[in-house]
Every structure is written in structure tokens, then in C-alpha cells.
Coordinates of C-alpha atoms in Angstrom, one line a residue:
X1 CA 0.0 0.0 0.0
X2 CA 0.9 3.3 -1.0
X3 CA 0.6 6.5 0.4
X4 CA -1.2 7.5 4.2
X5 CA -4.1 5.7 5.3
X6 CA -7.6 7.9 4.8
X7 CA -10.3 6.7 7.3
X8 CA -13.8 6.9 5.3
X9 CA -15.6 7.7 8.1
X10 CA -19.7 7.2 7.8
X11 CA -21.4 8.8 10.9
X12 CA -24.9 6.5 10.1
X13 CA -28.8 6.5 11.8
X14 CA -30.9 4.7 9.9
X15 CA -30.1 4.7 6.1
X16 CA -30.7 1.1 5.0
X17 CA -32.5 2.4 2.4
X18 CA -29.2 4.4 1.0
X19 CA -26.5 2.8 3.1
X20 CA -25.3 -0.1 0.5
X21 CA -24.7 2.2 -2.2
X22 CA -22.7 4.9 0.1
X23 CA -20.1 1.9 1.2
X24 CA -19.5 0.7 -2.3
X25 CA -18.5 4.3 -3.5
X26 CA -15.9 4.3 -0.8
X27 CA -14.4 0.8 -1.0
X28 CA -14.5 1.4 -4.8
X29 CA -12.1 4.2 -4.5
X30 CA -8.7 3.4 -6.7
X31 CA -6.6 4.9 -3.9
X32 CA -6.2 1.6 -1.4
X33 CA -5.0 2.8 1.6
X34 CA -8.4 3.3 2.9
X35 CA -10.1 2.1 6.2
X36 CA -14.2 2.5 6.1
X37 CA -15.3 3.3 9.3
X38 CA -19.2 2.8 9.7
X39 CA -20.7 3.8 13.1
X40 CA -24.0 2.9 13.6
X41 CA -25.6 5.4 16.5
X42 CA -28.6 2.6 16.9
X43 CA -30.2 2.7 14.2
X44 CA -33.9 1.6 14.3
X45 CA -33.5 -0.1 10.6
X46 CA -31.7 -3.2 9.2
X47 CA -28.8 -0.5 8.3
X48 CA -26.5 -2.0 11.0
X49 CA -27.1 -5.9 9.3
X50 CA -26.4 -4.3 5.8
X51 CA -23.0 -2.9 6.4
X52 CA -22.1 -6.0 9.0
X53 CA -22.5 -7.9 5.6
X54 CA -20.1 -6.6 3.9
X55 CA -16.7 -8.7 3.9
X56 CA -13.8 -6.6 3.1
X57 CA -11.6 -6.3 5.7
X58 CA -11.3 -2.4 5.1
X59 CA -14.4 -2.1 6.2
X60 CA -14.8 -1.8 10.6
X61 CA -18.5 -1.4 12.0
X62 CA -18.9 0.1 15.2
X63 CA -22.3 0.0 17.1
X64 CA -22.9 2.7 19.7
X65 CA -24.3 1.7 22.8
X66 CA -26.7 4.2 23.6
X67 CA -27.7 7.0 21.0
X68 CA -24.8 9.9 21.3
X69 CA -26.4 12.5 18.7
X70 CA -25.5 13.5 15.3
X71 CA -22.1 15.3 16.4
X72 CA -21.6 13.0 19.1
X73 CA -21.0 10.2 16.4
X74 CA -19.1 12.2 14.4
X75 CA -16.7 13.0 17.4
X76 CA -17.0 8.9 17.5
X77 CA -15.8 8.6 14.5
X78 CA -12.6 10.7 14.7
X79 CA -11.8 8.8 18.3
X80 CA -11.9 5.6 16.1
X81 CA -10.1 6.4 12.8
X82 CA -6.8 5.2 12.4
X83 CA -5.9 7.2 9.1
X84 CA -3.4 10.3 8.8
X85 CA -6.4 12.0 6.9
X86 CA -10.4 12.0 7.9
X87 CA -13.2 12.0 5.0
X88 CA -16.6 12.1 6.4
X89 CA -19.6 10.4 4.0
X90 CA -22.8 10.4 5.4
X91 CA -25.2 7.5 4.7
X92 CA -27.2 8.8 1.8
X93 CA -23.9 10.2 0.1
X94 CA -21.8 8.5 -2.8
X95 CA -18.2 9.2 -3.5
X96 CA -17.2 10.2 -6.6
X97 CA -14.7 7.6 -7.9
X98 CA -11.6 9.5 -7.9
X99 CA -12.5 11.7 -4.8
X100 CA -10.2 10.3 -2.5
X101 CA -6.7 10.6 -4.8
X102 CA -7.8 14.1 -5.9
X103 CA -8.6 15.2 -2.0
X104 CA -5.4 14.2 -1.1
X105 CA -3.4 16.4 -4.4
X106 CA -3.3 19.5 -2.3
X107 CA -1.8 17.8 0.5
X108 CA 0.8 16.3 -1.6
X109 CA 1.7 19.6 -3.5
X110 CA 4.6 22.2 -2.8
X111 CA 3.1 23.9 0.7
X112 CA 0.8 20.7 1.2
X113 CA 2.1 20.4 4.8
X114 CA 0.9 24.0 5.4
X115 CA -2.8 22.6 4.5
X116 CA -5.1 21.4 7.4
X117 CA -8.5 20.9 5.7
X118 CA -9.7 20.7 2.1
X119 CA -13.6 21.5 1.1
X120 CA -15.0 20.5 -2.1
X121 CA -18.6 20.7 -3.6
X122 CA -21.2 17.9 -4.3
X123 CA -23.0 17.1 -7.4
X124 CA -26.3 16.5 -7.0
X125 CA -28.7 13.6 -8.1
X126 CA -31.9 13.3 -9.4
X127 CA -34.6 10.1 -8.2
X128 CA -32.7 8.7 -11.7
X129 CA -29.5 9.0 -10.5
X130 CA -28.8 11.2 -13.1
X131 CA -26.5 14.5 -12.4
X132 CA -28.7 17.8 -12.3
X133 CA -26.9 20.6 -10.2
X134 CA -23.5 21.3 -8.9
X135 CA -23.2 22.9 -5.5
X136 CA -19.7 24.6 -5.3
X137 CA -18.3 25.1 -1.9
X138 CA -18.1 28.7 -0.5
X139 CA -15.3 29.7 1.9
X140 CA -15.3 32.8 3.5
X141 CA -12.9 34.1 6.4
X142 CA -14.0 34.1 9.9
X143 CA -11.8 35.9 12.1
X144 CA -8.3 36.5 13.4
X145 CA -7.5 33.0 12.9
X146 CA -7.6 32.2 9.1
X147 CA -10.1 29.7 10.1
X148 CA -12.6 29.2 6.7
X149 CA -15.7 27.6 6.8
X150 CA -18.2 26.5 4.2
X151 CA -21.5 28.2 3.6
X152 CA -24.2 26.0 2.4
X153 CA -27.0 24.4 3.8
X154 CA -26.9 22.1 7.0
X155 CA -24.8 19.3 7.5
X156 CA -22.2 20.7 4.7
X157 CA -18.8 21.7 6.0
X158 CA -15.5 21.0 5.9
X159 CA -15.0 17.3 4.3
X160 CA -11.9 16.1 4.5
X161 CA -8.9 17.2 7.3
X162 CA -5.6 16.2 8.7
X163 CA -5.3 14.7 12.0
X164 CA -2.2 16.2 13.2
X165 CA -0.9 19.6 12.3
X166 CA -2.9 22.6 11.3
X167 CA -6.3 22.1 12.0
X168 CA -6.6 19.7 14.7
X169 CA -3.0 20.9 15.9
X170 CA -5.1 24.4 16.8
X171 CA -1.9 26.1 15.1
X172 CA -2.7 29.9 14.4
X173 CA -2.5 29.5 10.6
X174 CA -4.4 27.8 8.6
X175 CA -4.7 27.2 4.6
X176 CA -7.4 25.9 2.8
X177 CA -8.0 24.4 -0.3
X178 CA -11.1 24.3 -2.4
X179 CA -11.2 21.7 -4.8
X180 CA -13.3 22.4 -8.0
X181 CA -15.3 19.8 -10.2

């Protein structure tokens, strides 16, 4: 395996209905140093028997005890990733196919080291499947910090970070990339 290990994390609640389809686009990325983290915050569906079906072993599924909110399992889901970088997915999202190699160019570039988080926009589907609208990310500046965050609707934000260093090292500076489609 090449490269740093990216933990896939899916923060889930019942989303059998989409849940299948959102693993598949993540252990169908070409860039194999991936670990999919699914963590089922008891799900009152057969979403936790869909994804415990699944047997490739880059796959881990984690059942919380007792229900610990929406941002409560995605703080679960950063204790329990192993990889140098974090991509959330949620359960009714797909990955495109190259999304993982091409979050990880700015990292890999001339300043990458410098970068703490990278934001990127989603394409939205129709009942079809079929492609209909583009949602670019926004960044705008919010404070003394550099901090930038995304404005969109709810449950959009930053995608994809670093464990260590800028962002979760609280380090004054911070540069962000926006990836474009």
C-alpha cells in the first residue's frame, strides 16, 4: 500500500435504504490505503445488518451503545479512525470515484504540509441517479484565525482534514483548499 491511510468515516442513523450504495462508493475508490469506518448510532432499521454484511476487511463497523447524537458520532468517528487524513460520507452520500486521490493532491503539493483541511462541492442527483446541479463550496474568512468555513446548507462543511498539524493541531494559521469539479 501506497501512500497515508484515509479513514472513510460514515457517521450513520438509519439509512438502509441508502447505506449499501454509500459503502460501495468508498471501497470502490482506486486509492487503497483506505479504512471505512461505519458507526451505527442505533439505528432503528436493518442499516447495522447491511453494512455488518459486507466482507472486506477495510471495512470496521462500530455500534454505539446508547444513541450519542448527530455530532456526538461524528466525534465517534474521529476517536476511532486510524488514518493520517479524515473523509466524512454520510449514509445517503456517494463518492465520486476518484475523490479520494484528488482530496489528497493539495496535500501532496509544494506547501501541502501547510494545509489542514480541504472543502470541495457535491453534485447533486436526481430520483434517476442522473447529475442535475453542482453545489460549489463557499469559503469565506472568519476571524483572526484564518479559520474558513463553508456556507451552504446544513450538515455541509469542511470534508476532509488532517489529524495532526494545522487544523486539529489548533496552530494559528491555517490554509485551505477548495477543490473544484
Amino acid at each position: 500500500m501506497a501512500g497515508p491511510l484515509v479513514s472513510v468515516c460514515i457517521p450513520v442513523k438509519s439509512m438502509a435504504r441508502t447505506i449499501c450504495q454509500t459503502v460501495e462508493s468508498a471501497i470502490a475508490q482506486p486509492y487503497d490505503n483506505i479504512e471505512v469506518l461505519v458507526v451505527d448510532n442505533c439505528s432503528e432499521d436493518e442499516t447495522l445488518e447491511l453494512v455488518s454484511a459486507f466482507r472486506d476487511p477495510r471495512i470496521k463497523v462500530v455500534r454505539n451503545e446508547t444513541d450519542v447524537g448527530v455530532y456526538g458520532n461524528h466525534n465517534r468517528c474521529v476517536e476511532l479512525a486510524r488514518g493520517e487524513f479524515l473523509k466524512f460520507l454520510h449514509g445517503d452520500d456517494l463518492l465520486k470515484a476518484d475523490c479520494v486521490e484528488r482530496m489528497l493532491e493539495p496535500f501532496r503539493g509544494t506547501g501541502g504540509e501547510q494545509i489542514g483541511l480541504v472543502a470541495c462541492g457535491a453534485v447533486e442527483l436526481d430520483q434517476a441517479g442522473v447529475e442535475f446541479r453542482w453545489m460549489p463550496v463557499h469559503l469565506e474568512r472568519s476571524g483572526s484565525r484564518e479559520m474558513f468555513f463553508t456556507k451552504q446548507s446544513p450538515g455541509w462543511g469542511i470534508s476532509w482534514g488532517r489529524r495532526r498539524g494545522p487544523y486539529f493541531g489548533r496552530q494559528q494559521s491555517l490554509r485551505v483548499e477548495a477543490s473544484t469539479r
